[in-house]
XYZ file of C-alpha atoms in Angstrom:
768
model
C -94.334 -32.867 -124.033
C -97.400 -32.904 -121.843
C -96.892 -32.346 -119.068
C -116.392 -44.831 -101.853
C -119.016 -43.481 -97.801
C -116.854 -46.509 -97.495
C -113.514 -47.926 -96.547
C -110.194 -46.978 -98.083
C -107.951 -49.318 -100.004
C -104.888 -50.612 -98.280
C -102.988 -48.231 -100.512
C -105.798 -45.922 -101.456
C -107.540 -47.215 -104.509
C -104.035 -48.182 -105.316
C -102.065 -51.152 -106.415
C -99.864 -53.198 -104.156
C -96.809 -51.820 -105.950
C -97.729 -48.174 -105.364
C -95.064 -47.199 -102.879
C -92.419 -49.367 -101.347
C -91.459 -47.022 -98.487
C -94.516 -45.631 -96.750
C -96.336 -48.434 -94.865
C -99.562 -49.208 -96.682
C -101.369 -49.624 -93.378
C -100.586 -45.988 -92.495
C -102.171 -44.747 -95.720
C -105.103 -47.088 -95.278
C -105.818 -45.885 -91.740
C -105.814 -42.272 -92.934
C -108.456 -43.159 -95.533
C -110.439 -45.229 -93.079
C -110.626 -42.252 -90.764
C -111.488 -39.860 -93.608
C -114.264 -42.042 -95.022
C -115.681 -43.309 -91.723
C -118.837 -41.342 -90.960
C -118.467 -42.165 -87.244
C -114.854 -41.001 -86.920
C -114.302 -37.868 -84.838
C -112.427 -34.919 -86.341
C -109.435 -35.342 -84.050
C -108.965 -38.953 -85.149
C -109.209 -37.943 -88.805
C -106.633 -35.179 -88.428
C -104.235 -37.384 -86.432
C -104.329 -40.138 -89.043
C -103.845 -37.650 -91.877
C -100.892 -36.071 -90.091
C -99.314 -39.482 -89.532
C -99.731 -40.312 -93.217
C -98.222 -36.964 -94.248
C -95.284 -37.540 -91.890
C -94.593 -40.963 -93.414
C -94.711 -39.535 -96.929
C -92.363 -36.712 -95.917
C -89.905 -39.211 -94.440
C -90.038 -41.775 -97.247
C -91.458 -40.457 -100.481
C -89.875 -37.100 -101.271
C -87.266 -37.002 -104.017
C -85.177 -33.881 -103.536
C -82.935 -32.048 -106.009
C -85.437 -32.830 -108.778
C -84.505 -29.804 -110.842
C -86.123 -31.265 -113.938
C -89.246 -29.532 -112.595
C -87.781 -26.327 -114.004
C -87.598 -28.000 -117.421
C -91.222 -29.087 -117.111
C -92.433 -25.466 -116.987
C -90.088 -23.989 -119.578
C -92.049 -21.913 -122.110
C -92.584 -22.765 -125.751
C -90.093 -21.227 -128.145
C -92.766 -18.823 -129.432
C -92.852 -16.957 -126.110
C -89.293 -17.472 -124.906
C -88.218 -13.985 -125.971
C -91.110 -12.466 -124.015
C -90.426 -14.482 -120.854
C -86.707 -13.646 -120.902
C -87.511 -9.959 -121.262
C -90.049 -10.121 -118.399
C -87.544 -11.876 -116.127
C -84.918 -9.290 -117.006
C -87.290 -6.389 -116.314
C -88.366 -7.869 -112.983
C -84.763 -8.389 -111.859
C -83.845 -4.864 -112.931
C -86.690 -3.486 -110.812
C -85.624 -5.638 -107.875
C -81.893 -4.849 -108.102
C -82.413 -1.106 -108.534
C -84.905 -1.107 -105.689
C -82.550 -3.054 -103.426
C -79.758 -0.537 -104.098
C -82.036 2.360 -103.241
C -83.240 0.697 -100.044
C -79.660 0.035 -98.895
C -78.844 3.722 -99.355
C -82.090 4.759 -97.693
C -81.350 2.516 -94.704
C -84.975 1.638 -93.990
C -86.052 0.678 -90.511
C -85.452 -3.069 -90.323
C -88.010 -3.604 -87.575
C -91.582 -3.198 -88.810
C -94.337 -2.025 -86.554
C -97.537 -4.046 -86.634
C -99.288 -1.129 -88.302
C -96.728 -0.888 -91.122
C -96.565 -4.666 -91.575
C -100.321 -4.703 -92.176
C -99.829 -2.436 -95.185
C -97.876 -5.144 -96.997
C -99.582 -7.834 -99.052
C -102.813 -5.843 -99.537
C -103.313 -3.260 -102.301
C -100.523 -3.580 -104.835
C -97.775 -0.989 -104.873
C -94.601 -1.658 -106.873
C -92.375 0.215 -104.407
C -93.857 -1.655 -101.454
C -93.527 -4.985 -103.300
C -89.833 -4.297 -103.897
C -89.369 -3.462 -100.221
C -91.211 -6.659 -99.233
C -88.917 -8.713 -101.486
C -85.895 -6.947 -99.987
C -87.020 -7.790 -96.451
C -87.670 -11.436 -97.403
C -84.182 -11.785 -98.850
C -82.659 -10.361 -95.643
C -84.387 -12.674 -93.157
C -81.056 -14.220 -92.179
C -79.462 -10.841 -91.487
C -79.827 -8.809 -88.335
C -81.954 -6.906 -87.541
C -84.324 -8.200 -90.277
C -84.146 -11.626 -88.636
C -86.542 -10.402 -85.952
C -89.444 -10.937 -88.369
C -91.637 -13.819 -87.238
C -93.325 -16.403 -89.449
C -96.598 -14.468 -89.570
C -94.638 -11.465 -90.810
C -93.427 -13.468 -93.815
C -96.951 -13.981 -95.195
C -97.659 -10.428 -96.457
C -94.067 -10.019 -97.689
C -94.329 -13.128 -99.868
C -97.723 -11.996 -101.217
C -96.129 -8.740 -102.349
C -93.315 -10.639 -104.088
C -95.857 -12.739 -106.011
C -97.719 -9.602 -107.093
C -94.453 -7.978 -108.189
C -93.794 -10.825 -110.636
C -97.423 -10.801 -111.834
C -97.147 -7.055 -112.486
C -94.173 -7.609 -114.783
C -95.860 -10.541 -116.536
C -98.876 -8.389 -117.324
C -96.942 -5.297 -118.408
C -94.460 -7.396 -120.402
C -97.233 -9.066 -122.365
C -98.813 -5.675 -123.034
C -95.543 -4.345 -124.414
C -95.517 -7.159 -126.945
C -99.132 -6.457 -127.932
C -99.911 -9.994 -126.862
C -103.421 -8.996 -125.864
C -105.516 -10.624 -123.200
C -107.643 -13.003 -125.181
C -110.408 -14.791 -123.300
C -109.807 -17.798 -125.524
C -108.300 -20.905 -123.985
C -104.526 -20.860 -123.703
C -102.849 -22.251 -126.778
C -105.744 -21.392 -129.137
C -104.269 -18.415 -130.941
C -106.324 -16.039 -133.044
C -103.614 -16.030 -135.726
C -100.835 -18.434 -136.464
C -98.293 -15.763 -135.460
C -100.087 -14.830 -132.223
C -98.490 -15.787 -128.946
C -100.456 -17.346 -126.092
C -101.638 -14.900 -123.459
C -100.284 -15.519 -119.977
C -102.028 -16.507 -116.808
C -101.529 -14.262 -113.830
C -100.314 -16.042 -110.684
C -101.700 -14.033 -107.761
C -101.798 -14.622 -103.995
C -104.878 -15.081 -101.862
C -105.526 -12.536 -99.135
C -104.586 -13.240 -95.551
C -102.306 -15.768 -93.934
C -102.872 -18.751 -91.697
C -106.451 -19.189 -92.950
C -108.862 -22.041 -93.556
C -110.098 -22.305 -97.168
C -113.873 -22.041 -97.407
C -114.348 -25.593 -98.722
C -111.939 -27.316 -96.325
C -113.139 -30.569 -94.765
C -111.115 -30.086 -91.571
C -109.897 -27.287 -89.309
C -106.345 -26.992 -90.642
C -105.135 -23.598 -91.796
C -102.724 -22.861 -94.636
C -100.086 -20.123 -94.696
C -100.921 -19.003 -98.208
C -101.954 -20.123 -101.664
C -101.622 -19.155 -105.312
C -104.539 -18.396 -107.615
C -104.494 -18.985 -111.371
C -106.174 -15.876 -112.803
C -107.250 -14.596 -116.189
C -104.762 -12.232 -117.840
C -107.187 -9.337 -117.555
C -107.340 -9.627 -113.739
C -106.257 -6.537 -111.823
C -103.037 -7.054 -109.862
C -103.977 -7.580 -106.233
C -104.718 -10.202 -103.609
C -107.599 -12.573 -104.299
C -110.404 -13.098 -101.794
C -112.468 -16.098 -100.633
C -109.864 -18.842 -101.072
C -111.172 -22.314 -101.852
C -109.199 -25.494 -102.401
C -111.096 -26.082 -105.641
C -109.511 -22.906 -107.118
C -105.966 -23.140 -105.750
C -103.018 -23.680 -108.108
C -100.611 -24.458 -105.288
C -100.199 -24.038 -101.542
C -97.397 -22.164 -99.772
C -95.951 -23.337 -96.457
C -93.673 -20.785 -94.789
C -91.346 -21.371 -91.848
C -89.104 -18.898 -90.116
C -86.007 -21.121 -89.944
C -84.215 -23.149 -92.590
C -83.993 -26.198 -90.308
C -87.810 -26.502 -90.294
C -87.892 -28.010 -93.788
C -89.264 -31.396 -92.696
C -92.124 -29.756 -90.801
C -92.902 -27.633 -93.870
C -93.037 -30.749 -96.044
C -95.404 -32.514 -93.637
C -97.866 -29.634 -93.557
C -97.726 -29.007 -97.304
C -98.417 -32.702 -97.963
C -101.304 -32.722 -95.508
C -102.985 -29.710 -97.118
C -102.406 -30.647 -100.775
C -104.619 -33.733 -100.379
C -107.610 -31.387 -100.467
C -106.625 -30.003 -103.873
C -107.188 -33.466 -105.358
C -110.363 -33.940 -103.345
C -111.964 -30.736 -104.650
C -110.505 -30.339 -108.166
C -112.031 -32.953 -110.446
C -109.698 -32.093 -113.314
C -106.401 -32.053 -111.404
C -103.742 -34.478 -112.668
C -100.883 -33.321 -110.454
C -100.358 -30.399 -108.066
C -97.711 -27.812 -107.242
C -96.600 -26.378 -103.918
C -93.917 -24.192 -102.350
C -92.047 -24.309 -99.075
C -90.066 -21.348 -97.795
C -87.874 -21.916 -94.746
C -85.949 -18.789 -93.878
C -84.721 -17.556 -97.232
C -84.679 -21.012 -98.842
C -87.537 -21.865 -101.219
C -88.272 -25.286 -102.683
C -90.771 -25.985 -105.429
C -92.671 -29.271 -105.009
C -94.625 -31.348 -107.492
C -97.108 -33.843 -106.050
C -97.664 -36.864 -108.255
C -99.323 -40.244 -107.814
C -96.386 -41.994 -106.176
C -94.643 -39.341 -104.139
C -93.323 -35.803 -104.121
C -90.535 -34.276 -106.167
C -88.790 -31.223 -104.738
C -86.218 -28.952 -106.341
C -82.868 -28.111 -104.851
C -82.631 -25.029 -102.627
C -83.605 -21.693 -104.144
C -81.905 -19.253 -101.774
C -83.403 -15.819 -102.357
C -80.752 -14.164 -100.180
C -78.542 -14.570 -103.256
C -79.197 -12.835 -106.563
C -79.090 -16.078 -108.565
C -81.604 -17.730 -106.234
C -83.969 -14.771 -106.382
C -83.775 -14.761 -110.191
C -84.537 -18.490 -110.221
C -87.694 -17.953 -108.175
C -88.795 -15.070 -110.417
C -88.167 -17.318 -113.419
C -90.318 -20.083 -111.939
C -93.306 -17.747 -111.507
C -92.889 -16.262 -114.989
C -92.687 -19.700 -116.575
C -95.742 -20.866 -114.632
C -97.570 -17.866 -116.067
C -96.863 -18.970 -119.640
C -97.442 -22.694 -119.076
C -100.163 -24.606 -120.868
C -102.924 -25.926 -118.637
C -101.756 -29.541 -118.872
C -98.259 -28.583 -117.693
C -99.782 -26.922 -114.671
C -101.472 -30.224 -113.831
C -104.947 -29.776 -115.315
C -106.863 -32.292 -117.421
C -107.809 -30.518 -120.643
C -110.082 -33.402 -121.700
C -112.502 -32.122 -119.044
C -114.342 -28.813 -119.337
C -116.559 -27.247 -116.710
C -120.061 -26.530 -117.996
C -120.719 -22.833 -117.415
C -122.884 -21.852 -114.443
C -123.227 -25.461 -113.261
C -121.335 -27.927 -111.106
C -121.123 -30.371 -113.993
C -118.349 -31.327 -116.403
C -118.095 -32.274 -120.034
C -115.732 -35.251 -120.211
C -114.198 -36.622 -123.391
C -113.805 -40.408 -123.430
C -111.703 -42.325 -125.956
C -112.649 -45.853 -127.032
C -109.716 -48.274 -127.235
C -111.720 -50.668 -129.420
C -111.712 -48.309 -132.385
C -108.824 -48.713 -134.806
C -107.300 -45.842 -136.741
C -104.833 -43.001 -136.293
C -107.236 -40.871 -134.290
C -109.258 -42.298 -131.395
C -113.027 -42.081 -131.415
C -113.889 -39.454 -128.824
C -117.321 -39.401 -127.192
C -118.383 -36.544 -124.917
C -120.435 -37.050 -121.763
C -121.906 -34.517 -119.354
C -121.815 -35.382 -115.670
C -124.968 -35.312 -113.568
C -123.241 -35.894 -110.228
C -119.931 -36.901 -108.656
C -119.929 -40.331 -107.040
C -116.341 -40.383 -105.794
C -113.556 -37.816 -105.587
C -109.832 -38.433 -105.249
C -109.589 -38.176 -101.469
C -105.972 -39.365 -101.192
C -102.706 -37.618 -101.995
C -101.034 -40.687 -103.512
C -102.280 -43.531 -105.663
C -104.682 -43.965 -108.552
C -106.696 -40.802 -107.813
C -109.860 -42.658 -108.788
C -112.864 -40.482 -109.526
C -116.341 -41.646 -110.539
C -119.216 -39.700 -112.094
C -122.783 -40.274 -113.177
C -123.206 -38.923 -116.681
C -125.241 -38.945 -119.867
C -124.015 -38.741 -123.413
C -123.769 -35.145 -124.612
C -126.733 -34.119 -126.733
C -128.906 -37.074 -125.698
C -131.775 -35.519 -123.770
C -133.199 -38.041 -121.371
C -130.491 -40.488 -122.439
C -129.418 -43.545 -120.513
C -127.277 -42.749 -117.508
C -123.796 -44.261 -117.281
C -120.885 -44.239 -114.835
C -117.496 -42.804 -115.815
C -114.521 -44.141 -113.890
C -111.339 -42.083 -114.164
C -108.051 -43.331 -112.667
C -104.282 -43.550 -113.084
C -103.526 -47.250 -113.312
C -100.333 -49.257 -113.236
C -100.096 -51.483 -116.327
C -98.968 -54.890 -115.157
C -97.000 -55.658 -118.301
C -94.998 -52.672 -119.408
C -92.424 -53.822 -121.945
C -91.694 -50.323 -123.165
C -93.329 -46.941 -123.292
C -94.722 -47.394 -126.784
C -96.904 -50.365 -125.820
C -97.741 -49.316 -122.262
C -101.081 -47.814 -123.226
C -102.209 -51.194 -124.556
C -100.934 -53.263 -121.611
C -103.427 -55.413 -119.653
C -105.577 -53.302 -117.342
C -109.115 -52.880 -116.057
C -110.267 -51.648 -119.461
C -109.112 -54.903 -121.023
C -110.854 -56.873 -118.290
C -114.081 -54.982 -118.968
C -113.800 -55.674 -122.696
C -113.352 -59.378 -121.977
C -116.377 -59.446 -119.658
C -118.476 -57.741 -122.316
C -117.453 -60.220 -125.017
C -118.039 -63.289 -122.856
C -121.288 -62.313 -121.095
C -123.251 -59.858 -123.242
C -125.064 -62.520 -125.284
C -125.926 -64.739 -122.341
C -129.312 -64.736 -120.616
C -128.395 -63.949 -117.019
C -130.406 -63.437 -113.855
C -127.887 -61.044 -112.333
C -126.337 -57.734 -113.312
C -122.736 -57.336 -114.416
C -120.668 -54.256 -115.330
C -120.910 -53.567 -119.060
C -118.257 -51.316 -120.610
C -119.770 -48.811 -123.061
C -116.334 -47.531 -124.042
C -112.909 -47.620 -122.441
C -109.399 -46.468 -123.139
C -106.540 -44.162 -122.247
C -107.278 -40.467 -121.816
C -106.251 -38.482 -124.894
C -105.128 -34.867 -124.588
C -105.227 -32.651 -127.648
C -101.793 -31.043 -127.873
C -101.385 -28.806 -130.879
C -103.201 -30.664 -133.633
C -102.722 -34.241 -132.424
C -103.899 -36.455 -129.576
C -101.362 -37.666 -127.028
C -101.916 -40.430 -124.459
C -101.918 -39.026 -120.938
C -99.363 -41.020 -118.951
C -96.548 -40.260 -116.528
C -93.854 -40.369 -119.206
C -95.582 -37.506 -120.984
C -96.411 -35.706 -117.751
C -92.892 -35.411 -116.376
C -89.494 -34.528 -117.759
C -86.483 -36.390 -116.382
C -82.825 -35.526 -116.465
C -80.060 -38.090 -116.611
C -79.577 -38.122 -112.847
C -83.191 -38.824 -111.899
C -84.796 -42.214 -111.578
C -88.319 -42.372 -112.999
C -91.272 -43.051 -110.749
C -93.687 -45.888 -111.398
C -95.228 -45.704 -114.839
C -98.952 -44.930 -114.820
C -101.530 -44.481 -117.552
C -104.543 -42.218 -117.210
C -107.559 -44.353 -118.148
C -111.271 -43.738 -118.405
C -114.032 -46.366 -118.537
C -117.716 -45.677 -119.277
C -119.962 -48.361 -117.762
C -123.561 -49.371 -117.192
C -125.787 -50.068 -115.330
C -125.685 -47.359 -112.677
C -126.005 -48.524 -109.086
C -126.015 -46.985 -105.644
C -123.734 -47.591 -102.698
C -124.313 -50.735 -100.676
C -125.349 -48.549 -97.741
C -128.488 -47.609 -99.689
C -130.137 -50.948 -98.778
C -133.243 -50.508 -96.637
C -132.846 -53.630 -94.504
C -130.705 -56.718 -94.021
C -132.872 -58.847 -96.318
C -132.109 -56.520 -99.229
C -128.425 -56.705 -98.336
C -128.459 -60.514 -98.472
C -130.042 -60.381 -101.956
C -127.467 -57.858 -103.134
C -124.549 -59.929 -101.825
C -125.936 -63.101 -103.417
C -126.144 -61.416 -106.835
C -122.654 -59.981 -106.499
C -121.160 -63.401 -105.752
C -123.127 -64.986 -108.595
C -121.543 -62.388 -110.856
C -118.150 -63.079 -109.271
C -118.465 -66.799 -109.999
C -119.669 -66.290 -113.587
C -116.795 -63.936 -114.409
C -114.346 -66.372 -112.837
C -115.692 -69.284 -114.876
C -116.403 -67.528 -118.176
C -113.593 -64.967 -118.232
C -111.014 -66.608 -115.937
C -110.749 -63.368 -113.936
C -110.408 -63.287 -110.160
C -111.762 -60.048 -108.652
C -109.471 -59.817 -105.568
C -111.191 -56.861 -103.910
C -114.593 -57.742 -102.444
C -115.470 -54.717 -100.295
C -118.272 -52.317 -99.390
C -117.250 -49.911 -102.151
C -117.293 -52.540 -104.870
C -120.812 -53.965 -104.512
C -123.632 -51.695 -105.625
C -127.413 -51.770 -105.291
C -129.636 -51.669 -108.397
C -133.386 -51.123 -108.111
C -134.457 -50.895 -111.745
C -132.667 -53.905 -113.234
C -134.621 -56.065 -115.692
C -133.284 -59.599 -116.052
C -134.506 -63.139 -116.519
C -136.246 -62.989 -113.129
C -138.335 -60.065 -111.926
C -139.179 -61.407 -108.455
C -136.383 -59.693 -106.526
C -136.913 -56.054 -105.494
C -133.182 -55.280 -105.627
C -130.136 -56.580 -107.433
C -126.451 -56.489 -106.619
C -123.691 -55.364 -108.975
C -120.020 -56.282 -108.573
C -117.759 -53.507 -109.862
C -114.138 -52.311 -109.797
C -111.818 -54.738 -111.557
C -108.709 -52.642 -110.817
C -107.138 -55.539 -108.958
C -108.608 -58.371 -111.041
C -106.136 -60.824 -112.472
C -106.270 -63.754 -114.841
C -106.250 -67.063 -112.961
C -103.848 -68.347 -115.604
C -101.249 -65.727 -114.648
C -98.098 -66.899 -112.906
C -98.296 -67.148 -109.115
C -95.687 -64.421 -108.685
C -98.186 -61.897 -110.001
C -101.266 -63.477 -108.501
C -99.858 -63.492 -104.978
C -99.334 -59.727 -104.713
C -101.163 -58.027 -101.876
C -104.277 -56.180 -102.995
C -107.671 -55.163 -101.717
C -109.365 -53.143 -99.007
C -107.870 -53.312 -95.527
C -110.646 -54.656 -93.227
C -111.782 -57.202 -95.840
C -108.486 -58.677 -97.019
C -108.070 -62.430 -96.582
C -105.509 -63.827 -94.181
C -103.183 -65.048 -96.943
C -103.553 -61.710 -98.712
C -102.539 -59.813 -95.570
C -99.595 -62.127 -95.001
C -98.646 -61.874 -98.676
C -98.479 -65.647 -98.743
C -96.711 -66.980 -101.840
C -99.553 -69.269 -102.815
C -101.904 -68.131 -105.562
C -104.971 -66.162 -104.626
C -108.117 -68.140 -105.337
C -111.871 -67.671 -105.215
C -111.725 -68.623 -101.525
C -109.788 -65.437 -100.741
C -112.658 -63.436 -102.228
C -115.264 -65.468 -100.335
C -113.260 -64.882 -97.159
C -113.431 -61.142 -97.921
C -117.208 -61.492 -98.254
C -117.373 -63.009 -94.767
C -115.431 -60.079 -93.332
C -117.708 -57.659 -95.199
C -120.824 -59.303 -93.691
C -119.268 -59.110 -90.215
C -118.264 -55.483 -90.723
C -121.731 -54.389 -91.786
C -123.338 -56.523 -89.107
C -121.287 -54.678 -86.501
C -121.146 -51.100 -87.788
C -124.518 -50.955 -89.544
C -125.773 -51.629 -93.049
C -126.871 -48.031 -93.634
C -126.748 -44.598 -92.031
C -129.949 -45.269 -90.067
C -128.251 -48.162 -88.251
C -124.809 -46.603 -87.770
C -125.768 -45.423 -84.298
C -126.424 -48.938 -83.050
C -122.768 -49.951 -82.712
C -121.881 -51.880 -79.552
C -118.612 -50.038 -79.026
C -117.181 -52.323 -76.349
C -118.068 -55.477 -78.271
C -116.719 -54.005 -81.513
C -113.171 -53.742 -80.178
C -112.045 -57.071 -81.629
C -113.337 -56.464 -85.164
C -111.803 -52.976 -85.036
C -108.408 -54.711 -85.015
C -109.032 -55.510 -88.685
C -108.208 -51.904 -89.552
C -105.396 -51.042 -87.115
C -101.754 -52.000 -86.863
C -99.558 -53.499 -89.522
C -100.714 -56.111 -92.034
C -99.313 -59.027 -90.025
C -101.038 -57.750 -86.874
C -104.382 -57.800 -88.698
C -103.685 -61.272 -90.113
C -102.848 -62.585 -86.631
C -106.064 -61.105 -85.251
C -108.121 -62.747 -87.988
C -106.453 -66.126 -87.450
C -107.423 -65.896 -83.797
C -111.004 -64.812 -84.564
C -111.550 -67.485 -87.223
C -109.866 -70.397 -85.460
C -113.019 -71.927 -84.024
C -116.736 -71.285 -84.069
C -116.526 -70.419 -80.386
C -113.793 -67.840 -81.036
C -115.780 -66.459 -83.974
C -118.869 -66.122 -81.804
C -117.205 -64.604 -78.727
C -115.012 -62.145 -80.637
C -117.026 -61.194 -83.730
C -120.667 -62.324 -83.711
C -121.159 -60.859 -80.255
C -120.728 -57.395 -81.790
C -123.524 -57.822 -84.364
C -126.482 -55.505 -83.895
C -129.309 -57.475 -82.296
C -131.810 -57.057 -85.116
C -129.506 -58.553 -87.770
C -130.711 -62.147 -87.556
C -130.339 -62.890 -91.266
C -126.840 -61.429 -91.416
C -125.693 -63.365 -88.367
C -127.070 -66.578 -89.846
C -125.336 -65.875 -93.168
C -122.041 -65.119 -91.397
C -122.123 -68.396 -89.468
C -122.884 -70.468 -92.569
C -120.132 -68.816 -94.625
C -117.726 -69.227 -91.710
C -118.436 -72.952 -91.441
C -118.062 -73.430 -95.197
C -114.688 -71.648 -95.209
C -113.074 -72.664 -91.932
C -114.766 -75.870 -90.734
C -114.586 -78.586 -93.396
C -112.410 -81.483 -94.530
C -109.714 -79.186 -95.876
C -109.559 -76.703 -93.016
C -110.043 -76.954 -89.266
C -109.785 -73.447 -87.897
C -107.255 -70.789 -88.871
C -104.559 -70.630 -86.176
C -101.095 -71.920 -87.041
C -100.560 -72.924 -83.411
C -102.753 -76.023 -83.100
C -100.702 -77.813 -80.447
C -102.892 -76.662 -77.573
C -106.049 -77.855 -79.322
C -104.455 -81.149 -80.421
C -103.650 -81.968 -76.803
C -107.350 -82.036 -75.996
C -107.709 -85.118 -78.231
C -104.488 -86.938 -77.206
C -104.500 -90.269 -75.423
C -103.277 -90.116 -71.794
C -99.908 -91.643 -72.800
C -99.271 -89.169 -75.618
C -100.437 -86.295 -73.434
C -98.022 -87.233 -70.654
C -95.189 -87.537 -73.137
C -96.016 -84.080 -74.493
C -96.009 -82.634 -70.985
C -92.668 -84.290 -70.259
C -91.227 -82.815 -73.439
C -91.017 -86.138 -75.310
C -92.877 -87.549 -78.270
C -94.718 -90.887 -78.292
C -92.279 -93.722 -78.985
C -89.774 -92.532 -76.363
C -87.906 -90.354 -78.893
C -86.513 -86.897 -78.039
C -89.034 -84.142 -78.682
C -88.498 -82.216 -81.884
C -89.763 -78.765 -82.610
C -92.241 -79.220 -85.445
C -92.788 -76.400 -87.927
C -96.150 -74.718 -87.540
C -98.475 -75.754 -90.338
C -101.040 -73.523 -91.979
C -104.540 -75.014 -91.655
C -105.696 -72.793 -94.567
C -103.236 -74.249 -97.070
C -105.034 -77.510 -97.831
C -108.310 -75.853 -98.805
C -106.594 -74.434 -101.898
C -106.163 -77.875 -103.398
C -108.294 -77.776 -106.602
C -110.763 -80.509 -105.634
C -111.303 -79.164 -102.127
C -111.568 -75.571 -103.355
C -114.165 -76.530 -105.952
C -116.228 -78.338 -103.337
C -116.086 -75.372 -100.944
C -117.075 -72.847 -103.635
C -120.020 -74.981 -104.699
C -121.113 -75.188 -101.062
C -120.730 -71.413 -100.624
C -122.837 -70.701 -103.710
C -125.507 -73.047 -102.387
C -125.361 -71.375 -98.957
C -125.748 -67.826 -100.215
C -128.374 -68.946 -102.742
C -130.459 -70.553 -99.993
C -130.096 -67.531 -97.714
C -131.148 -65.206 -100.543
C -134.334 -67.263 -101.046
C -135.164 -66.806 -97.358
C -134.515 -63.076 -97.671
C -136.665 -62.860 -100.803
C -139.554 -64.654 -99.142
C -139.242 -62.412 -96.095
C -139.495 -59.285 -98.279
C -142.488 -60.677 -100.172
C -144.357 -61.514 -96.965
C -143.423 -58.158 -95.461
C -144.704 -56.343 -98.566
C -147.989 -58.293 -98.410
C -148.364 -57.554 -94.706
C -147.623 -53.854 -95.191
C -150.100 -53.766 -98.067
C -152.860 -55.162 -95.871
C -152.089 -52.624 -93.151
C -152.227 -49.785 -95.658
C -155.527 -51.026 -97.091
C -157.046 -51.384 -93.629
C -156.090 -47.841 -92.676
C -157.740 -46.265 -95.747
């Protein structure tokens, strides 16, 4: 029982099935704002708040009391935890009785309030808990929200005090060994101490925005002295607290807690899921944040003895939880005194009862999980452990949705990106190629060592469900080790290099489509990398392109019902993809995405040096590709792509002036996709354009509301000019033309770079 600088996916490195309630465009805009280097902080915060609001309204499952089962202790420590809970409640009840007799002053002065939640005192912690439980009773109800912060900190320390003293009474010891690794078979695991951070309404030191949290919980070693912890950072937080003065502010508490928890995933490389607490008046709810939503318990009302005991129990059980039940990935270990990780990777291609585990040490983090929901994709540069000066690889870590889950026992082996990578390796590794392709070194499901056996890390093993709870989407935690290692597309030095990189990527795309029958379905700025040290059949090109990320790839032989699902990255999605047209996705959808990518970079800059050259007024039309709902974006693209004139006046006009090669490439790809025998433009409403070619008689009949032949006018269904190009013969012809176009443009770019290098060489020689 276990418990990309770039543009965000339309559902956040997610799959089209991620979440049926929250609009995918809302999540995508939040990521666009987060990852856009030119976005102002206010825009980023507004988009994040809107996303959090949508999640709060659509994706919270309340009364999920199976969360209490998730953190129940192992039988070996159950006696200890029950005794600790009993001792804590005895202290609280006896203290409450004494305080009622004493008749303490209900209204705290500012000076006395400041004494709470600082240095630990058991008597003061009991009084703080008493005041918290009386917030709904006059005159204690005069306490404001800020006054709740120190009181709650004292309550947390009260429980931690009993956890520590209870463990000492049982001679449990405070071993520095990892939890679960006992010194003797009869030894019981030592507890964590859950302690509060100092202050309230503060900004964690590593926050990427200006938002402030009400409080947070720290996961401390058992030897830690009871007291508040200083210097809070998201990367160290177990869970965030959001406190509100009134019970009817629950929705607002959810929104803020969701907004803040995103940063736990962004800063904690080894976080699988996260915890949080809301307290509105005297009502507490425990929340678990997972990949497809939020699960919240029923009300824990601490004004009642049973509710207070339930909250004490939760903190005690957290203290005795194993790391994986608290949401941490135990297959990752931080290397002491460094910012690197040792990551264990299992290879699915090895048969046998135990998987073959290979350890890698990271050299840098390429991508963190910047979103609250979704795959939580993370990427690292790494080398194999123990191989000094070894070949660098990329580790991709994500929670994927198997597309063919018959039952839980076979889910780990269902088709996924790892299978796609294995297929690519088998089909291409013995071929002499002039382009780079992603080569899987090893791939498989993440294996967690629980007790003395390995267990696949998936959502069935992560969560416990009771009979009344519907399970969320099933996900499997997968890890793929790949080579070669590339750099982001924004690392190109000029547009000529970009053209070469794009040409290689589409060569790779075509080869994988033909040899492996896999359609990529997500051509975007994050999925095409730059390689500068690649050695292939040809050595003339200074840079190479690498197509990566086969999360959304699908076999072209798969039924259309699966192939037609919406997938990809918002600004680059094809028109049919945005409209979720029922027809199969084809190579032309990916080539259409390439056109949008070229236009995007031509407008907003190919690298950071050119990002300041945006023509803001003339970029308004292309900016519509990332705003509004999916159909709004599709309608905008149909308008922009309908004619060469429309393409020029709406899109090409926004290109930066120096991008002559990119503009030329964009025009040629546009003509190949939208102006040919199978497709004349993109707008469904062609009547206005057809009238320009009518004979005078037909034109007059149209104007009079009648068709030629003196028959009553009938309302004809609007046809899709993009439909015909998907006929096999026409599609094949267009793809061949597109490959020839980008091949020819890459030759021009290559010659330009060669001449430029020769010219620069002469200048350098002359100056010496």
